[in-house]
Amino acid sequence: MKSVILRITLLAIAATVLAVSTEAAEKRDTVRAEDYYIEGVRLYCAGEYPSAESHLTKCLSLDPENDAAMYYLAMICLSRNETDTAMDFLDRASVLSPGNIWYRLTMARLYTGIGETDLAVSIYRSLIEDYPAKSDYYYELVDLLAGTGRLDEALETIDKIEQLRGINELTCNARYQILISQNRLDEAEETALRMDKEFPSARTALLLGDLYKSRYNDSTAMYYYKRALDLEPDFMPAYFGLAETYRMERNFYNFFKNINIFLASPEMNPELKASYLNEVVFPSGMVQIFKPQVDTMMLNILQAHPEDSTILSLAGSYYIALDSIDRGMELLRRNVNLHPDIKSAHSALMSQLYWMQDWDNLISAAEEAIGKFEDDLSLREILAVAYWQDGDAGSAARIYEDILRVIPKDHPMLINCYASLGDLYHELGNRKRSYSYYEKGLRIDDNYSPILNNYAYYLSEERRNLKKAVEMSRKTILNDPENSTYLDTYGWLLYLTGDYEEAKKYLKQAMVYGGKENAEILDHYAEALFALKEYNLAFLYWGNADKIAPEMGLSKKIAERRKEAGRD
């Protein structure tokens, strides 16, 4: 049986016909393929794919040449991403009904979707050859060729469309976009000017405005942006174009005037607005110079999109950065309340709480986020860090242990869990367990600097396994030769092993790379200097360290060292 596809409207026939379903048919001696087919299509349209598949398969068993049943089975296979099976059904349907354009067109679109561009192009070209007067196939072919970088072929296809149907706005716009992507700007300009003459529209004027702005012809760009607004006064992209042109000219009065019209429009994409502020406005220093005007920009965006998650996150972070912390946190919490199922809303709130070192509220926020996204291990780690920073190392360790019970063995976060547990158990006084976790981490990556440094330093505190500690520490400075913490650990280990000259060298480098404000590094450097009998410098650095961190109690040690050096 050869047939065309039955449309959904054909299924909305009288109840008496639908009643002749398989349920009734199975009571008769003979079951008709048409009964299975009609019921199968009805079930497909109702979204009941498994039942539809069963009925359509039975239809094919009775009528192996029912091409329409094959089509619907192909659609069901596509719903399960079974593209090979779907293509097989479509191919068989096309063979049975070569005059059915829809089968071939669906195959072309399917090939496009799975990246088989050559096969899709071949089908489109065969359709064009068979039906040269049908321009829809040309347009789809142009999109496919342009989207896969075959731009010259796309232009040739546009030429054929224009030969067939004449020049129109659609073909001109497609030609313009291709020429722009090929950087053939003069030809693109010529095409856009032709469009503006023959098919004037705000969108075409915008294209010309953007083109001239990109070529630094600001006066002509402004002319076309204003022309776009003359043609369509509420055409918001033209206000944006004008604003950007004024910004480049440093005409900030007119910049703010036009950009605020754009930002206040609820129709314009809020993510585009957020990107514009993050990538253009904030880095430019406008906030420092034009804070009231930027405040107005933010208010306009909030009024246009009062419940948009991206905008609420942006505005919350903006106000916090300007010390309007209560206002900012109010917006971030509102974002979470409005969008509890959007992870980025929780992340924005937690990020600010971490920055503010508000550990109690970060713990609450992390627990709330975990309640929504319980499988997200990174959220559990945030909770562990919050407990850790709040002074509750035991709770932090328990959370990391919970993570280890569920984390995949190849998860990139695993080594950091081992590193953190090593640090936590050392802090809790369980050095054996601490070193056990460090060893587990190093079995994953024996060059992981955070573990190597802390493991080496803790061994230095115990004054044992110093040879192993030196070797571990040496790897860290090879990995990161400008890290003051790693340089200090290595230098201190060299001191402990009696290599005072090398110790002095690396401890001095630690100070060069930021250690001058670290009392512990100054203390270590002073010890190396003292061992080399450079007493004046040693006491100078000890004095600096004592001023920075008097709680270290260095004054007692300084007095003892003075006696040793005969400086009392």
Coordinates of C-alpha atoms in Angstrom, one line a residue:
M1 CA 0.0 0.0 0.0
K2 CA 1.4 3.4 -1.0
S3 CA 0.1 6.4 0.7
V4 CA 0.9 9.9 1.7
I5 CA 1.3 10.8 5.4
L6 CA -2.1 11.3 7.2
R7 CA -2.2 14.6 8.9
I8 CA -3.3 15.1 12.4
T9 CA -6.5 16.7 11.1
L10 CA -7.4 13.4 9.4
L11 CA -7.4 11.8 12.8
A12 CA -10.0 14.2 14.2
I13 CA -12.8 12.3 12.4
A14 CA -16.0 11.1 13.8
A15 CA -16.1 9.0 16.9
T16 CA -17.6 6.2 15.0
V17 CA -14.4 5.8 13.0
L18 CA -12.1 6.1 16.0
A19 CA -14.2 3.4 17.6
V20 CA -13.0 1.0 15.0
S21 CA -9.8 0.6 17.0
T22 CA -7.8 -2.5 17.5
E23 CA -9.7 -3.2 20.7
A24 CA -12.8 -3.8 18.6
A25 CA -11.0 -5.2 15.6
E26 CA -9.4 -7.9 17.7
K27 CA -12.8 -9.3 18.5
R28 CA -13.3 -10.1 14.8
D29 CA -11.8 -12.9 12.9
T30 CA -9.7 -10.5 10.7
V31 CA -7.7 -7.5 11.9
R32 CA -7.2 -4.8 9.3
A33 CA -3.8 -3.0 9.0
E34 CA -5.7 0.3 8.7
D35 CA -7.2 -0.2 12.2
Y36 CA -3.7 -0.6 13.7
Y37 CA -2.5 2.4 11.6
I38 CA -5.2 4.8 12.6
E39 CA -5.0 3.9 16.3
G40 CA -1.2 4.0 16.1
V41 CA -1.2 7.6 14.7
R42 CA -3.8 8.7 17.3
L43 CA -1.5 7.4 20.1
Y44 CA 1.5 9.0 18.5
C45 CA -0.3 12.4 18.4
A46 CA -1.2 11.9 22.0
G47 CA 2.4 11.4 22.9
E48 CA 1.9 7.7 23.9
Y49 CA 4.9 6.5 21.9
P50 CA 5.3 2.9 23.2
S51 CA 1.7 2.0 22.5
A52 CA 1.9 3.8 19.1
E53 CA 5.0 1.9 18.2
S54 CA 3.3 -1.4 19.0
H55 CA 0.2 -0.6 16.8
L56 CA 2.3 0.7 13.9
T57 CA 4.6 -2.4 14.0
K58 CA 1.5 -4.6 13.9
C59 CA 0.3 -2.5 10.9
L60 CA 3.5 -3.2 9.1
S61 CA 3.3 -6.9 9.9
L62 CA 0.0 -7.0 8.0
D63 CA 0.9 -4.4 5.4
P64 CA 4.7 -4.4 4.8
E65 CA 4.4 -1.6 2.3
N66 CA 2.7 1.0 4.5
D67 CA 5.2 3.9 4.0
A68 CA 3.2 6.2 6.3
A69 CA 3.5 3.7 9.2
M70 CA 7.3 3.6 8.5
Y71 CA 7.4 7.4 8.8
Y72 CA 5.8 7.5 12.2
L73 CA 8.0 4.7 13.4
A74 CA 11.0 6.8 12.3
M75 CA 9.7 9.7 14.3
I76 CA 9.3 7.5 17.4
C77 CA 12.9 6.2 17.0
L78 CA 14.1 9.8 16.8
S79 CA 12.4 10.5 20.1
R80 CA 14.8 7.9 21.5
N81 CA 17.8 9.2 19.6
E82 CA 17.9 6.0 17.5
T83 CA 18.9 7.8 14.4
D84 CA 20.2 4.8 12.4
T85 CA 16.9 2.9 12.8
A86 CA 14.9 6.1 12.0
M87 CA 16.9 6.6 8.9
D88 CA 16.3 3.0 7.8
F89 CA 12.5 3.5 8.2
L90 CA 12.7 6.8 6.2
D91 CA 14.8 5.3 3.5
R92 CA 12.4 2.4 3.1
A93 CA 9.4 4.8 3.0
S94 CA 11.1 6.9 0.3
V95 CA 11.7 3.8 -1.8
L96 CA 8.1 2.8 -1.5
S97 CA 6.8 6.3 -2.2
P98 CA 9.5 8.2 -4.2
G99 CA 7.0 11.0 -5.0
N100 CA 6.6 11.8 -1.3
I101 CA 8.7 14.9 -0.8
W102 CA 8.2 15.0 2.9
Y103 CA 10.1 11.7 3.5
R104 CA 13.1 13.0 1.6
L105 CA 13.0 16.4 3.3
T106 CA 12.8 14.8 6.7
M107 CA 15.8 12.6 5.8
A108 CA 17.8 15.7 4.7
R109 CA 16.9 17.5 8.0
L110 CA 17.9 14.4 10.0
Y111 CA 21.3 14.1 8.2
T112 CA 21.8 17.8 9.0
G113 CA 21.1 17.2 12.6
I114 CA 23.6 14.4 12.9
G115 CA 26.3 16.2 11.0
E116 CA 26.1 14.2 7.8
T117 CA 26.3 17.4 5.8
D118 CA 27.3 15.9 2.4
L119 CA 24.3 13.5 2.5
A120 CA 22.0 16.3 3.5
V121 CA 23.3 18.5 0.7
S122 CA 22.8 15.6 -1.8
I123 CA 19.2 15.2 -0.9
Y124 CA 18.4 18.9 -1.0
R125 CA 20.1 19.1 -4.5
S126 CA 18.0 16.2 -5.7
L127 CA 14.9 17.8 -4.4
I128 CA 15.8 21.1 -6.2
E129 CA 16.5 19.1 -9.4
D130 CA 13.1 17.4 -9.2
Y131 CA 11.2 20.5 -8.1
P132 CA 13.2 23.5 -9.4
A133 CA 10.3 25.9 -8.9
K134 CA 10.1 25.2 -5.1
S135 CA 12.3 27.8 -3.5
D136 CA 11.9 26.6 0.1
Y137 CA 14.5 23.9 -0.5
Y138 CA 17.0 26.5 -1.7
Y139 CA 16.6 28.4 1.5
E140 CA 17.2 25.4 3.7
L141 CA 20.2 24.5 1.5
V142 CA 21.6 28.0 1.9
D143 CA 21.3 27.7 5.7
L144 CA 23.0 24.3 5.7
L145 CA 25.9 25.4 3.5
A146 CA 26.4 28.7 5.4
G147 CA 26.2 26.9 8.7
T148 CA 28.9 24.4 7.7
G149 CA 31.3 27.0 6.2
R150 CA 30.6 26.2 2.6
L151 CA 30.1 29.9 1.9
D152 CA 30.8 30.1 -1.8
E153 CA 28.4 27.3 -2.5
A154 CA 25.8 29.1 -0.4
L155 CA 26.3 32.2 -2.5
E156 CA 25.8 30.2 -5.7
T157 CA 22.6 28.8 -4.3
I158 CA 21.4 32.4 -3.5
D159 CA 22.1 33.3 -7.1
K160 CA 19.8 30.4 -8.2
I161 CA 17.1 31.6 -5.9
E162 CA 17.3 35.1 -7.3
Q163 CA 17.2 33.8 -10.8
L164 CA 14.1 31.8 -9.9
R165 CA 12.2 34.2 -7.7
G166 CA 14.0 37.5 -8.2
I167 CA 15.9 39.5 -5.6
N168 CA 14.1 39.9 -2.3
E169 CA 14.9 41.0 1.3
L170 CA 15.5 37.4 2.4
T171 CA 18.1 36.6 -0.2
C172 CA 19.8 40.0 0.2
N173 CA 20.1 39.5 3.9
A174 CA 21.5 36.0 3.5
R175 CA 24.0 37.3 1.0
Y176 CA 25.0 40.2 3.3
Q177 CA 25.6 37.9 6.3
I178 CA 27.8 35.5 4.2
L179 CA 29.8 38.4 2.7
I180 CA 30.4 39.8 6.2
S181 CA 31.6 36.5 7.4
Q182 CA 34.0 36.4 4.5
N183 CA 35.2 39.9 5.3
R184 CA 34.2 41.1 1.9
L185 CA 33.0 44.4 3.4
D186 CA 32.7 46.4 0.2
E187 CA 30.4 43.8 -1.4
A188 CA 28.5 43.6 1.9
E189 CA 28.0 47.3 1.9
E190 CA 26.8 47.3 -1.7
T191 CA 24.3 44.5 -0.8
A192 CA 23.0 46.4 2.2
L193 CA 22.7 49.7 0.3
R194 CA 20.6 47.8 -2.3
M195 CA 18.4 46.4 0.4
D196 CA 17.9 49.8 1.9
K197 CA 16.9 51.2 -1.5
E198 CA 14.6 48.4 -2.6
F199 CA 13.4 47.0 0.7
P200 CA 13.8 49.8 3.3
S201 CA 13.4 48.6 6.9
A202 CA 14.7 49.4 10.3
R203 CA 16.6 46.1 10.3
T204 CA 18.4 47.0 7.1
A205 CA 19.3 50.5 8.4
L206 CA 20.7 48.8 11.5
L207 CA 22.9 46.5 9.4
L208 CA 24.3 49.6 7.7
G209 CA 24.8 51.4 10.9
D210 CA 26.7 48.5 12.4
L211 CA 28.7 48.1 9.2
Y212 CA 29.8 51.7 9.2
K213 CA 30.5 51.7 12.9
S214 CA 32.8 48.7 12.5
R215 CA 34.6 50.7 9.8
Y216 CA 34.9 53.7 12.2
N217 CA 32.6 55.9 10.0
D218 CA 30.7 57.2 13.0
S219 CA 28.8 59.9 11.3
T220 CA 27.4 57.6 8.6
A221 CA 26.7 55.0 11.3
M222 CA 24.6 57.5 13.3
Y223 CA 22.7 58.5 10.1
Y224 CA 21.5 54.9 9.6
Y225 CA 20.8 54.3 13.3
K226 CA 18.6 57.4 13.3
R227 CA 17.1 56.3 9.9
A228 CA 16.2 53.0 11.6
L229 CA 14.4 54.9 14.4
D230 CA 12.6 57.0 11.8
L231 CA 11.3 53.9 10.2
E232 CA 10.5 52.2 13.5
P233 CA 10.6 54.4 16.6
D234 CA 10.6 51.5 19.0
F235 CA 13.4 49.6 17.3
M236 CA 15.6 49.1 20.4
P237 CA 18.7 47.7 18.7
A238 CA 19.1 51.1 17.0
Y239 CA 19.2 52.8 20.4
F240 CA 22.0 50.4 21.4
G241 CA 23.9 51.2 18.2
L242 CA 23.6 54.9 18.8
A243 CA 24.7 54.5 22.4
E244 CA 27.8 52.6 21.4
T245 CA 28.7 55.1 18.8
Y246 CA 28.4 57.9 21.3
R247 CA 30.4 55.9 23.8
M248 CA 33.2 55.5 21.3
E249 CA 33.1 59.3 20.8
R250 CA 33.1 59.8 24.6
N251 CA 29.9 61.7 24.3
F252 CA 28.6 60.3 27.5
Y253 CA 25.5 62.5 27.9
N254 CA 24.1 61.0 24.7
F255 CA 25.5 57.6 25.5
F256 CA 23.5 57.3 28.8
K257 CA 20.4 58.8 27.1
N258 CA 20.3 56.1 24.5
I259 CA 21.6 53.2 26.4
N260 CA 19.0 53.7 29.1
I261 CA 16.2 53.5 26.5
F262 CA 17.6 50.1 25.4
L263 CA 18.2 48.8 28.9
A264 CA 14.7 49.8 30.1
S265 CA 13.0 47.8 27.3
P266 CA 11.5 44.5 28.7
E267 CA 11.6 43.0 25.2
M268 CA 15.4 43.0 24.9
N269 CA 17.3 40.0 26.1
P270 CA 18.3 40.4 29.7
E271 CA 21.4 38.1 29.3
L272 CA 22.6 40.4 26.5
K273 CA 22.3 43.4 28.9
A274 CA 24.1 41.6 31.7
S275 CA 27.0 40.7 29.3
Y276 CA 27.2 44.3 28.1
L277 CA 27.6 45.6 31.6
N278 CA 30.1 42.9 32.6
E279 CA 32.2 43.1 29.4
V280 CA 32.0 46.8 28.5
V281 CA 30.7 49.1 31.3
F282 CA 32.3 47.7 34.4
P283 CA 35.8 47.1 33.0
S284 CA 35.8 50.7 31.5
G285 CA 35.9 52.4 34.9
M286 CA 32.5 54.1 34.3
V287 CA 31.3 53.1 37.8
Q288 CA 34.0 55.2 39.4
I289 CA 33.5 58.2 37.2
F290 CA 29.7 58.1 36.5
K291 CA 28.4 56.2 39.5
P292 CA 24.9 57.9 39.5
Q293 CA 24.5 57.3 35.8
V294 CA 25.5 53.6 36.1
D295 CA 23.1 53.3 39.1
T296 CA 20.4 54.5 36.8
M297 CA 21.4 51.9 34.2
M298 CA 21.1 49.2 36.9
L299 CA 17.7 50.4 38.0
N300 CA 16.4 50.4 34.5
I301 CA 17.5 46.8 34.0
L302 CA 16.0 45.8 37.3
Q303 CA 12.7 47.5 36.4
A304 CA 12.7 45.8 33.0
H305 CA 13.4 42.4 34.3
P306 CA 12.5 42.3 38.1
E307 CA 12.4 38.6 38.3
D308 CA 15.2 37.5 35.9
S309 CA 17.8 35.4 37.6
T310 CA 20.8 36.7 35.6
I311 CA 19.8 40.3 36.3
L312 CA 19.2 39.7 40.0
S313 CA 22.6 38.1 40.3
L314 CA 24.2 41.0 38.4
A315 CA 22.5 43.7 40.5
G316 CA 23.1 41.9 43.8
S317 CA 26.9 41.7 43.1
Y318 CA 27.0 45.3 41.8
Y319 CA 25.4 46.7 45.0
I320 CA 27.6 44.6 47.3
A321 CA 30.8 45.8 45.4
L322 CA 29.6 49.4 46.1
D323 CA 29.2 48.6 49.8
S324 CA 25.4 48.6 49.5
I325 CA 25.6 45.2 51.1
D326 CA 22.0 45.0 52.5
R327 CA 20.5 45.9 49.2
G328 CA 22.8 43.5 47.3
M329 CA 22.1 40.6 49.6
E330 CA 18.4 41.3 49.5
L331 CA 18.5 40.9 45.7
L332 CA 20.6 37.7 45.9
R333 CA 18.3 36.1 48.4
R334 CA 15.3 37.2 46.4
N335 CA 16.9 35.5 43.4
V336 CA 17.1 32.2 45.3
N337 CA 13.6 32.5 46.6
L338 CA 12.2 33.1 43.1
H339 CA 14.4 30.6 41.3
P340 CA 15.2 27.8 43.8
D341 CA 15.8 25.3 41.0
I342 CA 18.5 27.5 39.3
K343 CA 21.9 26.5 40.6
S344 CA 23.5 29.8 39.5
A345 CA 21.2 31.7 41.8
H346 CA 22.4 29.7 44.8
S347 CA 26.1 30.0 43.5
A348 CA 25.8 33.8 43.3
L349 CA 24.6 34.1 46.9
M350 CA 27.2 31.6 48.2
S351 CA 30.0 33.4 46.4
Q352 CA 29.1 36.7 48.1
L353 CA 28.7 35.1 51.5
Y354 CA 32.2 33.5 51.1
W355 CA 33.7 36.9 50.1
M356 CA 32.1 38.5 53.1
Q357 CA 33.4 35.6 55.3
D358 CA 29.8 35.1 56.6
W359 CA 30.4 31.5 57.5
D360 CA 27.1 30.9 59.4
N361 CA 25.0 32.1 56.6
L362 CA 27.1 30.3 54.0
I363 CA 26.5 27.1 55.9
S364 CA 22.8 27.7 55.7
A365 CA 22.9 28.7 52.1
A366 CA 25.0 25.7 51.1
E367 CA 22.7 23.3 53.0
E368 CA 19.7 24.8 51.2
A369 CA 21.4 24.4 47.8
I370 CA 22.4 20.8 48.6
G371 CA 18.7 20.1 49.3
K372 CA 17.9 21.1 45.8
F373 CA 21.0 19.6 44.1
E374 CA 21.9 16.7 46.3
D375 CA 24.1 15.0 43.7
D376 CA 26.3 18.1 43.2
L377 CA 29.5 17.3 45.0
S378 CA 30.9 20.8 44.6
L379 CA 28.1 22.2 46.8
R380 CA 29.0 19.7 49.5
E381 CA 32.6 20.9 49.3
I382 CA 31.4 24.5 49.7
L383 CA 29.6 23.4 52.9
A384 CA 32.8 21.6 54.1
V385 CA 34.9 24.7 53.5
A386 CA 32.3 26.9 55.3
Y387 CA 32.5 24.7 58.4
W388 CA 36.3 24.6 58.2
Q389 CA 36.5 28.4 58.0
D390 CA 34.0 28.7 60.8
G391 CA 36.4 26.7 63.0
D392 CA 34.6 23.4 62.9
A393 CA 37.2 21.1 61.4
G394 CA 35.4 18.0 62.6
S395 CA 32.2 18.8 60.7
A396 CA 34.3 19.7 57.6
A397 CA 36.1 16.4 57.8
R398 CA 32.9 14.4 58.1
I399 CA 31.5 16.1 55.0
Y400 CA 34.6 15.3 53.0
E401 CA 34.4 11.7 54.2
D402 CA 30.8 11.6 53.0
I403 CA 31.9 12.9 49.6
L404 CA 34.5 10.1 49.4
R405 CA 31.7 7.5 49.8
V406 CA 30.0 8.6 46.6
I407 CA 32.6 10.3 44.5
P408 CA 33.7 8.4 41.3
K409 CA 37.3 7.2 41.4
D410 CA 38.1 9.2 38.3
H411 CA 36.5 12.4 39.5
P412 CA 38.9 15.4 39.2
M413 CA 37.7 16.6 42.7
L414 CA 39.0 13.4 44.4
I415 CA 42.6 14.6 44.8
N416 CA 41.4 17.8 46.4
C417 CA 39.3 15.8 48.9
Y418 CA 42.3 13.9 49.9
A419 CA 44.4 17.1 50.2
S420 CA 41.7 18.7 52.4
L421 CA 41.3 15.7 54.6
G422 CA 45.0 15.6 55.1
D423 CA 45.0 19.2 56.2
L424 CA 41.9 18.7 58.4
Y425 CA 43.1 15.7 60.2
H426 CA 46.5 17.4 60.9
E427 CA 44.5 20.3 62.3
L428 CA 42.6 17.8 64.5
G429 CA 45.8 16.3 65.7
N430 CA 45.5 12.9 63.9
R431 CA 48.8 13.0 62.0
K432 CA 48.7 9.3 61.0
R433 CA 45.4 9.8 59.3
S434 CA 46.5 13.1 57.8
Y435 CA 49.6 11.5 56.2
S436 CA 47.5 8.6 55.0
Y437 CA 45.3 10.9 53.0
Y438 CA 48.2 12.8 51.6
E439 CA 49.7 9.5 50.4
K440 CA 46.4 8.6 48.7
G441 CA 46.4 11.9 46.9
L442 CA 50.0 11.6 45.7
R443 CA 49.1 8.1 44.3
I444 CA 46.7 10.0 42.0
D445 CA 49.2 12.7 41.1
D446 CA 52.7 12.7 42.7
N447 CA 53.3 16.2 41.4
Y448 CA 50.3 17.9 43.2
S449 CA 51.8 20.9 44.8
P450 CA 49.2 21.6 47.6
I451 CA 49.7 18.2 49.1
L452 CA 53.5 18.1 48.5
N453 CA 54.0 21.5 50.3
N454 CA 51.8 20.8 53.3
Y455 CA 53.0 17.3 53.7
A456 CA 56.6 18.5 53.6
Y457 CA 56.0 21.3 56.0
Y458 CA 54.3 19.1 58.6
L459 CA 57.2 16.7 58.4
S460 CA 59.5 19.7 59.0
E461 CA 57.6 20.5 62.2
E462 CA 58.3 16.9 63.4
R463 CA 61.9 17.1 62.3
R464 CA 61.6 13.7 60.7
N465 CA 61.8 12.2 57.2
L466 CA 63.5 15.5 56.2
K467 CA 65.1 14.0 53.1
K468 CA 61.6 12.9 51.8
A469 CA 60.3 16.3 52.8
V470 CA 63.0 18.2 50.9
E471 CA 62.3 16.2 47.7
M472 CA 58.6 16.8 47.9
S473 CA 59.1 20.5 48.5
R474 CA 61.6 20.7 45.6
K475 CA 58.9 19.6 43.2
T476 CA 56.6 22.5 44.3
I477 CA 59.1 25.2 43.4
L478 CA 59.8 23.5 40.1
N479 CA 56.0 23.7 39.5
D480 CA 55.6 27.2 40.7
P481 CA 58.9 29.1 41.2
E482 CA 57.3 32.3 42.3
N483 CA 55.0 31.0 45.0
S484 CA 56.2 32.5 48.3
T485 CA 54.6 29.8 50.4
Y486 CA 56.4 27.0 48.5
L487 CA 59.7 28.9 48.5
D488 CA 59.4 29.4 52.3
T489 CA 58.8 25.6 52.9
Y490 CA 61.7 24.6 50.7
G491 CA 64.0 27.2 52.2
W492 CA 63.1 26.2 55.7
L493 CA 63.7 22.5 55.0
L494 CA 67.1 23.4 53.6
Y495 CA 67.8 25.3 56.8
L496 CA 66.8 22.3 58.9
T497 CA 69.1 20.0 56.9
G498 CA 72.0 22.4 57.5
D499 CA 72.3 24.0 54.0
Y500 CA 72.2 27.6 55.3
E501 CA 73.4 29.3 52.2
E502 CA 70.8 27.7 49.9
A503 CA 68.2 28.2 52.6
K504 CA 69.0 31.9 52.7
K505 CA 68.7 32.1 48.9
Y506 CA 65.2 30.5 48.7
L507 CA 63.9 32.3 51.7
K508 CA 65.0 35.6 50.2
Q509 CA 63.1 34.7 47.0
A510 CA 60.1 34.0 49.2
M511 CA 60.2 37.6 50.4
V512 CA 60.7 39.0 46.9
Y513 CA 57.5 37.2 45.8
G514 CA 55.3 38.6 48.5
G515 CA 56.6 37.2 51.8
K516 CA 57.8 40.5 53.3
E517 CA 54.4 40.9 55.1
N518 CA 54.4 37.3 56.3
A519 CA 55.9 37.1 59.9
E520 CA 56.6 33.3 59.6
I521 CA 58.7 33.8 56.4
L522 CA 60.6 36.7 58.0
D523 CA 61.3 34.5 61.1
H524 CA 62.6 31.7 58.9
Y525 CA 64.8 34.1 56.9
A526 CA 66.1 35.6 60.1
E527 CA 67.0 32.1 61.4
A528 CA 69.0 31.4 58.2
L529 CA 70.8 34.7 58.5
F530 CA 71.6 34.0 62.2
A531 CA 73.0 30.6 61.3
L532 CA 75.3 32.4 58.8
K533 CA 76.3 34.9 61.6
E534 CA 74.7 37.8 59.7
Y535 CA 73.4 39.0 63.1
N536 CA 72.4 42.6 62.3
L537 CA 70.2 41.6 59.4
A538 CA 68.8 38.7 61.4
F539 CA 67.6 40.9 64.2
L540 CA 66.3 43.5 61.7
Y541 CA 64.0 40.8 60.2
W542 CA 63.0 39.4 63.5
G543 CA 62.0 42.8 64.6
N544 CA 59.9 43.3 61.5
A545 CA 58.2 39.9 62.1
D546 CA 57.5 40.8 65.7
K547 CA 55.8 44.0 64.6
I548 CA 53.6 42.2 62.1
A549 CA 52.6 39.3 64.4
P550 CA 53.3 40.0 68.0
E551 CA 51.1 37.1 68.9
M552 CA 53.9 34.8 67.7
G553 CA 55.9 35.7 70.8
L554 CA 59.1 36.3 68.9
S555 CA 60.4 38.8 71.5
K556 CA 61.4 36.0 73.8
K557 CA 63.3 34.2 71.1
I558 CA 64.9 37.5 70.0
A559 CA 66.2 38.0 73.5
E560 CA 67.6 34.5 73.6
R561 CA 69.3 34.9 70.2
R562 CA 70.9 38.2 71.3
K563 CA 72.5 36.4 74.2
E564 CA 73.8 33.7 71.9
A565 CA 75.3 36.3 69.6
G566 CA 76.7 38.2 72.5
R567 CA 74.5 41.2 71.7
D568 CA 72.8 41.4 75.0

